[in-house]
PDB file of C-alpha atoms in Angstrom:
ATOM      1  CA  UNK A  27     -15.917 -14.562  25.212  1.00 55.00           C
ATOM      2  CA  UNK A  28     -15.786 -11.053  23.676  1.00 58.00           C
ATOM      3  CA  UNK A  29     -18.957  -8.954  23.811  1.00 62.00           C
ATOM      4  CA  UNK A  30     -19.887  -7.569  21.164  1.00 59.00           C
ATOM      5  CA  UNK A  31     -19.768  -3.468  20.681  1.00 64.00           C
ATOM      6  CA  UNK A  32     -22.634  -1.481  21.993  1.00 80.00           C
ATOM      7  CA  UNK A  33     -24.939  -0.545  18.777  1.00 84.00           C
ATOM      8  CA  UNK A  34     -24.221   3.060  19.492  1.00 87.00           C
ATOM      9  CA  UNK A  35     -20.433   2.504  19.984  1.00 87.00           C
ATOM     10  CA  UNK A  36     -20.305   0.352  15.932  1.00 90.00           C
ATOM     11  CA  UNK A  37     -22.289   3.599  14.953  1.00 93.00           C
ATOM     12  CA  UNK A  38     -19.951   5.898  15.935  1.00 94.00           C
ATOM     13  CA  UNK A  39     -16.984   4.003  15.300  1.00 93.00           C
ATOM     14  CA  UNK A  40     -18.682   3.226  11.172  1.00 93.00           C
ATOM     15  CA  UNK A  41     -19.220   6.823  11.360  1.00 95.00           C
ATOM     16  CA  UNK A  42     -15.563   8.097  12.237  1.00 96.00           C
ATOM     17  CA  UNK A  43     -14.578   5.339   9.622  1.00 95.00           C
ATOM     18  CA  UNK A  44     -17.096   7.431   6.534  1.00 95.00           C
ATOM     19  CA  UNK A  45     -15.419  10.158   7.672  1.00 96.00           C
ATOM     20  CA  UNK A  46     -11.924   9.599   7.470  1.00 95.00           C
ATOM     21  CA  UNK A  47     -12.265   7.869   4.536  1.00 93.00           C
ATOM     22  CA  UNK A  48     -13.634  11.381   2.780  1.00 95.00           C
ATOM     23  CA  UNK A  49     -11.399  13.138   5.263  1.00 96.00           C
ATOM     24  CA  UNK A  50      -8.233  11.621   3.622  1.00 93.00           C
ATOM     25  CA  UNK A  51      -9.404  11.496  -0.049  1.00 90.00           C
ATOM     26  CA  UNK A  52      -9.713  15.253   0.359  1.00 92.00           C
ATOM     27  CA  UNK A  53      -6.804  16.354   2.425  1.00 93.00           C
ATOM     28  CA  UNK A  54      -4.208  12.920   2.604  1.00 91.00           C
ATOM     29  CA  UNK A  55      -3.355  11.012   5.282  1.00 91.00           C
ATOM     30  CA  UNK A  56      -2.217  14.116   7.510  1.00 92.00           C
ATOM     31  CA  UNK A  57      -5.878  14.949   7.299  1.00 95.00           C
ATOM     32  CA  UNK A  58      -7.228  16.372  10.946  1.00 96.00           C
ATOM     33  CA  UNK A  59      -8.246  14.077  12.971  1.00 96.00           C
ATOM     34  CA  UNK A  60      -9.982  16.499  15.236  1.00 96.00           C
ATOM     35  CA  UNK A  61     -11.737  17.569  12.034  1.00 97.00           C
ATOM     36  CA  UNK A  62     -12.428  14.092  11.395  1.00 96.00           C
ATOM     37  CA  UNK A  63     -13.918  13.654  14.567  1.00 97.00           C
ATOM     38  CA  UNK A  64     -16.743  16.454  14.549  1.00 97.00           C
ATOM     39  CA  UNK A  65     -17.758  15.379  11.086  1.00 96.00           C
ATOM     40  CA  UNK A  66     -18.460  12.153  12.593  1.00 96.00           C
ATOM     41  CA  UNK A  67     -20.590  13.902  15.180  1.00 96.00           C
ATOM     42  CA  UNK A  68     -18.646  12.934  17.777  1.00 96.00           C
ATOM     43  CA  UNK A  69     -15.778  14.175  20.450  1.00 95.00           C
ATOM     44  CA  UNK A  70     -12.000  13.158  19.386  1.00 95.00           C
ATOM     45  CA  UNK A  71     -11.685  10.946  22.417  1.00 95.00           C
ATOM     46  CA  UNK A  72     -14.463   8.902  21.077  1.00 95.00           C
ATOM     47  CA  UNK A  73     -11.880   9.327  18.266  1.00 96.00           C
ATOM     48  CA  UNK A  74      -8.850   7.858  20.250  1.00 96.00           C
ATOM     49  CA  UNK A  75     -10.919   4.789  21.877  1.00 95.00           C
ATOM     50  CA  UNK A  76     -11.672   3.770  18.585  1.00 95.00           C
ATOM     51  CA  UNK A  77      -8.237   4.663  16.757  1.00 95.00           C
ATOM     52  CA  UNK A  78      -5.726   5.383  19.349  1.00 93.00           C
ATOM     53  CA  UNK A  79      -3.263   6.233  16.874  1.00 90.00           C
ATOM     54  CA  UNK A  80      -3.639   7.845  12.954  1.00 89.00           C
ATOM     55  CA  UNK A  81      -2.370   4.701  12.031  1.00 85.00           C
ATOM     56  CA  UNK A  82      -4.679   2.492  13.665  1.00 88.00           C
ATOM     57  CA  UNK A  83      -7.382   4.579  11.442  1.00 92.00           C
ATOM     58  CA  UNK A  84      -5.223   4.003   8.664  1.00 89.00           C
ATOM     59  CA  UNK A  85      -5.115   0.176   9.133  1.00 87.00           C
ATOM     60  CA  UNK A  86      -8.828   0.064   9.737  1.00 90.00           C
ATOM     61  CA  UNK A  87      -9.025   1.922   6.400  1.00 89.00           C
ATOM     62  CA  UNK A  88      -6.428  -0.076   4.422  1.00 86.00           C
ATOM     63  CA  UNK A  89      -6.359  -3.705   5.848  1.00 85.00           C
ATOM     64  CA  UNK A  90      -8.800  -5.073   2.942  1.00 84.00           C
ATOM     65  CA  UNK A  91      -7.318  -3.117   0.402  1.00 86.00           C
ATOM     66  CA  UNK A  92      -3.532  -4.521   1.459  1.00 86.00           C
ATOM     67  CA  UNK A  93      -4.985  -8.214   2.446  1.00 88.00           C
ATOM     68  CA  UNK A  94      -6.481  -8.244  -1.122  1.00 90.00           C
ATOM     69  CA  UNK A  95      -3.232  -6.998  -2.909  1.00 90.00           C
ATOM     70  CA  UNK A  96      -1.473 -10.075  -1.219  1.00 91.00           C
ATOM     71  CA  UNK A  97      -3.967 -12.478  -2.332  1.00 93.00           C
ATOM     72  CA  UNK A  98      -3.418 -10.759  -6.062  1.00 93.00           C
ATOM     73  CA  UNK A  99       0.366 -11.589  -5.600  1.00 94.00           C
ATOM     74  CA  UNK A 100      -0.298 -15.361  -4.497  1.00 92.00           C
ATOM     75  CA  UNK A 101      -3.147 -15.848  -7.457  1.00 93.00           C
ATOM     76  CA  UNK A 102      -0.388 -13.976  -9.780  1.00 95.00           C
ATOM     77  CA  UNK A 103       2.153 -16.467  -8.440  1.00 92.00           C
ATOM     78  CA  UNK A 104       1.146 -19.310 -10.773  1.00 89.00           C
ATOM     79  CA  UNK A 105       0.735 -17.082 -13.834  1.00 90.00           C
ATOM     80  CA  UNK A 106       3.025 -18.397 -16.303  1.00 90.00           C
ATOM     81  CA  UNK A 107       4.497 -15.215 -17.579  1.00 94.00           C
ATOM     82  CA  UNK A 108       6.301 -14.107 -14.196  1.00 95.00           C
ATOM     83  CA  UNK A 109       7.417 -11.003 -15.745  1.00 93.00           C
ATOM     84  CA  UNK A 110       3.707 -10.174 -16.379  1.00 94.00           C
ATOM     85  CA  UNK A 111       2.902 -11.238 -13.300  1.00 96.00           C
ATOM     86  CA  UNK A 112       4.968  -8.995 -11.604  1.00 95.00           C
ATOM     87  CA  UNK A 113       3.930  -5.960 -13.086  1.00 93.00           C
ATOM     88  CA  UNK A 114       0.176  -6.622 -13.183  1.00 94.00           C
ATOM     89  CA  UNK A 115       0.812  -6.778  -9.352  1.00 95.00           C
ATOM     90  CA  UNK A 116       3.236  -3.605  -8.914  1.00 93.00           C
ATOM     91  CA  UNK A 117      -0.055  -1.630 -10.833  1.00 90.00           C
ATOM     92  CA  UNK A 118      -2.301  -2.534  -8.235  1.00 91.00           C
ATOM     93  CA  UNK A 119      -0.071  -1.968  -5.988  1.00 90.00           C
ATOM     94  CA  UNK A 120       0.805   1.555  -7.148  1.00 89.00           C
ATOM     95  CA  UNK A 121      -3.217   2.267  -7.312  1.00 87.00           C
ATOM     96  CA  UNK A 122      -3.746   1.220  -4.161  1.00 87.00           C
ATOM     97  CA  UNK A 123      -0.982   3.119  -2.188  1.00 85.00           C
ATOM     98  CA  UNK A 124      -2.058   6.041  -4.416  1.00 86.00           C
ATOM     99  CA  UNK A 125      -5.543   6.032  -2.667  1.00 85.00           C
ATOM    100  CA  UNK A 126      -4.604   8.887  -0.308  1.00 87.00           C
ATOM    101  CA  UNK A 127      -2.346  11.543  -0.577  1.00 87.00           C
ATOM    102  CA  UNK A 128       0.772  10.711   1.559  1.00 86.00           C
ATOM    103  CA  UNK A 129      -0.383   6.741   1.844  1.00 85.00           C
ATOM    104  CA  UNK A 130       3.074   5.705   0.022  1.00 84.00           C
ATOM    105  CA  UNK A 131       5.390   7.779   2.747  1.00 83.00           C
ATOM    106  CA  UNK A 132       3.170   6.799   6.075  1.00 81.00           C
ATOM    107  CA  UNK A 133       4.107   2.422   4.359  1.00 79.00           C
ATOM    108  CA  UNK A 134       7.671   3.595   3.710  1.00 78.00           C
ATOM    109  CA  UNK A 135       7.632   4.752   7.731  1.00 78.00           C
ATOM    110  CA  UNK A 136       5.183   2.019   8.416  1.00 77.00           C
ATOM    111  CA  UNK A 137       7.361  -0.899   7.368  1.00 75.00           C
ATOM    112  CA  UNK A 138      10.748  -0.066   9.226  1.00 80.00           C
ATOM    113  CA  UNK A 139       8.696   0.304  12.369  1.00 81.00           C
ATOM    114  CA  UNK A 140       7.141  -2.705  13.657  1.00 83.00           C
ATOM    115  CA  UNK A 141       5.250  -1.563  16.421  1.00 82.00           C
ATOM    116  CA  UNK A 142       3.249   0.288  13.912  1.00 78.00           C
ATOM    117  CA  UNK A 143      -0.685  -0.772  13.348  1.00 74.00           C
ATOM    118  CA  UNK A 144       0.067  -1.209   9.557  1.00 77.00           C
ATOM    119  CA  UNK A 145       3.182  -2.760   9.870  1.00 80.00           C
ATOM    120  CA  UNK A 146       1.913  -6.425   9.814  1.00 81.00           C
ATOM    121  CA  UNK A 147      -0.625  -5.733   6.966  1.00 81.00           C
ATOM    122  CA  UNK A 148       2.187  -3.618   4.856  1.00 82.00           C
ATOM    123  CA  UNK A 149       5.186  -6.602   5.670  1.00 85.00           C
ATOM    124  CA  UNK A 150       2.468  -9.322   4.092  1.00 87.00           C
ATOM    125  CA  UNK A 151       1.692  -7.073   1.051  1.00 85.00           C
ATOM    126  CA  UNK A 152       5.541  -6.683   0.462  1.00 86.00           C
ATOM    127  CA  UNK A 153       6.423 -10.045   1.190  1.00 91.00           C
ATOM    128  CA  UNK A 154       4.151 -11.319  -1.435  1.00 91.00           C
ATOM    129  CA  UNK A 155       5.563  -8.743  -3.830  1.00 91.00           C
ATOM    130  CA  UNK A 156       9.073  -9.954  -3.240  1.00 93.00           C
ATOM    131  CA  UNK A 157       7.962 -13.374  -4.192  1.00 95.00           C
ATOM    132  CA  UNK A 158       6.800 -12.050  -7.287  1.00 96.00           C
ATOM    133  CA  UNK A 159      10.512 -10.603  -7.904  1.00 96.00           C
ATOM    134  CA  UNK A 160      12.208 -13.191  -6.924  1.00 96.00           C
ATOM    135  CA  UNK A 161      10.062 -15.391  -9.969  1.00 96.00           C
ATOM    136  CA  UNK A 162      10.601 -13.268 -12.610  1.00 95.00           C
ATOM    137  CA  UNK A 163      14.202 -12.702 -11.545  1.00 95.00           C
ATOM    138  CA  UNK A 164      14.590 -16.450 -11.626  1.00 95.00           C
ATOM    139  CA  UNK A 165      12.918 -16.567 -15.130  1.00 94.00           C
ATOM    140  CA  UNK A 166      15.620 -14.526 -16.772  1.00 93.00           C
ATOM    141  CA  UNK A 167      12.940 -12.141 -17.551  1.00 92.00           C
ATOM    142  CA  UNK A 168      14.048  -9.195 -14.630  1.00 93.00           C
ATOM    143  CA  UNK A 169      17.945  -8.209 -13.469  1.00 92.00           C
ATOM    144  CA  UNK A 170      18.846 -10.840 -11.151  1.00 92.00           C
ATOM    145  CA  UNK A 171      20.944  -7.743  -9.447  1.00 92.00           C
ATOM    146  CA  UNK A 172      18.542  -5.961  -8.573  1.00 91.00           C
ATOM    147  CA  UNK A 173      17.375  -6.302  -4.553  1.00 92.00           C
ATOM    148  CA  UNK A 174      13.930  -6.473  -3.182  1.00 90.00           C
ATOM    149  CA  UNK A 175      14.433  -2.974  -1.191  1.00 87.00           C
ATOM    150  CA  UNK A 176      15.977  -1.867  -4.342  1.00 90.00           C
ATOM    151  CA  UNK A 177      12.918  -2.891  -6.299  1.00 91.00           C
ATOM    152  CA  UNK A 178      10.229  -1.559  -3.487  1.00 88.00           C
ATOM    153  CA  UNK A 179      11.954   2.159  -3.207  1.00 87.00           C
ATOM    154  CA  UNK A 180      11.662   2.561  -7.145  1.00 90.00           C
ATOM    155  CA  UNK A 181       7.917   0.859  -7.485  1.00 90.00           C
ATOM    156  CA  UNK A 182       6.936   3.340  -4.382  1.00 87.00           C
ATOM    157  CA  UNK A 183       9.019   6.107  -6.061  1.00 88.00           C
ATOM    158  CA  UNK A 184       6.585   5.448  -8.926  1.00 88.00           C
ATOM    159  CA  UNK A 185       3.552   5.580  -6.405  1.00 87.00           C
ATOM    160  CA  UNK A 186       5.138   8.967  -4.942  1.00 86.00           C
ATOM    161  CA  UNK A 187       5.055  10.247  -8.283  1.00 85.00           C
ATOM    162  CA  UNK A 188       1.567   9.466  -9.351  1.00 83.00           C
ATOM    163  CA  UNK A 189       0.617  11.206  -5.625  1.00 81.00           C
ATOM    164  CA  UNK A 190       1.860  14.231  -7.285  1.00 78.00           C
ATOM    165  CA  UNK A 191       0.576  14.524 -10.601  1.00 74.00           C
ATOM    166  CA  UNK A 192      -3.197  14.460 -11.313  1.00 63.00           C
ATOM    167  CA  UNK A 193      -2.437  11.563 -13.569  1.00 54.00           C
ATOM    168  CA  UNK A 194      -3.407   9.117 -11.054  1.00 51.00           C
ATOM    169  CA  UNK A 195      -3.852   5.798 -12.442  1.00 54.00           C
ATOM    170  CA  UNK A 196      -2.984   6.882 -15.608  1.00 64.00           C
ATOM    171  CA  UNK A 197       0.529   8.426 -14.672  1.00 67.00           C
ATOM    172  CA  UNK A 198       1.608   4.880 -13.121  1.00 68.00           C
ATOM    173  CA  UNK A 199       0.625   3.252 -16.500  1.00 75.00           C
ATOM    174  CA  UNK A 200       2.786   5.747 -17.820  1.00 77.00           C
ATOM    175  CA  UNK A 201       6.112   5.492 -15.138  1.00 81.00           C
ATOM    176  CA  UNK A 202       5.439   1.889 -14.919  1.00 81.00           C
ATOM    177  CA  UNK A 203       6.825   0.266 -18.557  1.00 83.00           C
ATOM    178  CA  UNK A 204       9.864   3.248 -18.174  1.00 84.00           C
ATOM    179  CA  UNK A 205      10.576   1.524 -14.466  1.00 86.00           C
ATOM    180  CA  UNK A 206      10.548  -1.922 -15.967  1.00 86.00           C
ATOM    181  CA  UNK A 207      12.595  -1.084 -18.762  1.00 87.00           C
ATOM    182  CA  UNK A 208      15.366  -0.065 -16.287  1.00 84.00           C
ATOM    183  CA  UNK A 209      14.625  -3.825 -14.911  1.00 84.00           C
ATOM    184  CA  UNK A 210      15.314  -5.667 -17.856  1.00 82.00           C
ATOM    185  CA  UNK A 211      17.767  -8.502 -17.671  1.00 63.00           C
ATOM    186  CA  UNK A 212      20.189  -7.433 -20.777  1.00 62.00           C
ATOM    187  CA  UNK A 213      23.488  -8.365 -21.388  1.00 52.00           C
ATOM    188  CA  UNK A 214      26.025  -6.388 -19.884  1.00 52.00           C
ATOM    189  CA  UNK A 215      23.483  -4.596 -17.290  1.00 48.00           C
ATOM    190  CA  UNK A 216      24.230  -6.339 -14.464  1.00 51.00           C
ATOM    191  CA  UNK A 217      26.224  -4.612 -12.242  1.00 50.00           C
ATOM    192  CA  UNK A 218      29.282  -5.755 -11.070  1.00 45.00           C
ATOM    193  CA  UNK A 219      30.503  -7.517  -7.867  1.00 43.00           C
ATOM    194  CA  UNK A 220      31.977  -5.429  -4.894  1.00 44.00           C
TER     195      UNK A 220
END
């Protein structure tokens, strides 16, 4: 049976948590960790048994946020506009890789690597994106050409965009209808076999 943490060790480990969470608002992912640690009040190996890796901070961080974005896709699933579906879901997806400054590179890395501590969360969060795709694609209503890497390095193009502008949320309301546009299904758009 597995104890329970030491009230001392949740403490420190909620605190490092507060901390990065401000810590990576302010400065992005590649935030200091070591500065992240003495916020918390606490030495960086306390730090590293907590989060051995940046990206075992990140997933501690991000693992609601991504679990609930793949529960949006599956409740989106049954929508009967799939088209709508789909983009409703690549918003929230582009507002939630948006949270932190360098979030939509450190998935991009995340997902080819599956060692990683976000991999699992990020593959999920994809996966039910793809789904999405894959509807509206069989609904006429997107290009049936287009892939689902194709379709995930434009939406986080979109999301690397909105890191750079001060637009935030607003910016990917703006990129977004321009991106789907470009996904239409129209006649004559589809690109040819190879």
């Amino acid at each position: 049976m597995k104890r329970a943490p030491r009230a001392d060790a949740q403490r420190n480990r909620d605190r490092l948590l507060t901390e990065a969470r401000v810590a990576f608002l302010a400065n992005g992912t590649d935030a200091s960790l070591e500065d992240i640690a003495a916020r918390a009040g606490v030495g960086v190996g306390t730090l590293y048994r907590h989060f051995p890796s940046r990206e075992t901070l990140l997933e501690a961080l991000l693992r609601e946020r991504f679990d609930a974005l793949t529960e949006r896709a599956r409740e989106l699933a049954d929508r009967p506009a799939p088209r709508e579906a789909l983009v409703t879901w690549t918003l929230a997806f582009i507002e939630t890789t948006t949270v932190y400054r360098g979030l939509t590179a450190a998935m991009t890395a995340t997902l080819r690597d599956e060692t990683s501590a976000l991999h699992a969360s990020c593959a999920a969060m994809r996966d039910a994106g793809t789904t999405l795709l894959a509807r509206a694609q069989s609904a006429g209503e997107v290009r049936a050409d287009i892939t689902p890497v194709e379709f995930l390095t434009l939406v986080a193009g979109v999301s690397w965009a909105c890191e750079q502008t001060s637009g935030g949320e607003s910016a990917g309301e703006r990129l977004l209808p321009l991106l789907f546009e470009g996904l239409e299904r129209r006649r004559g758009n589809a690109r040819s076999p190879e």
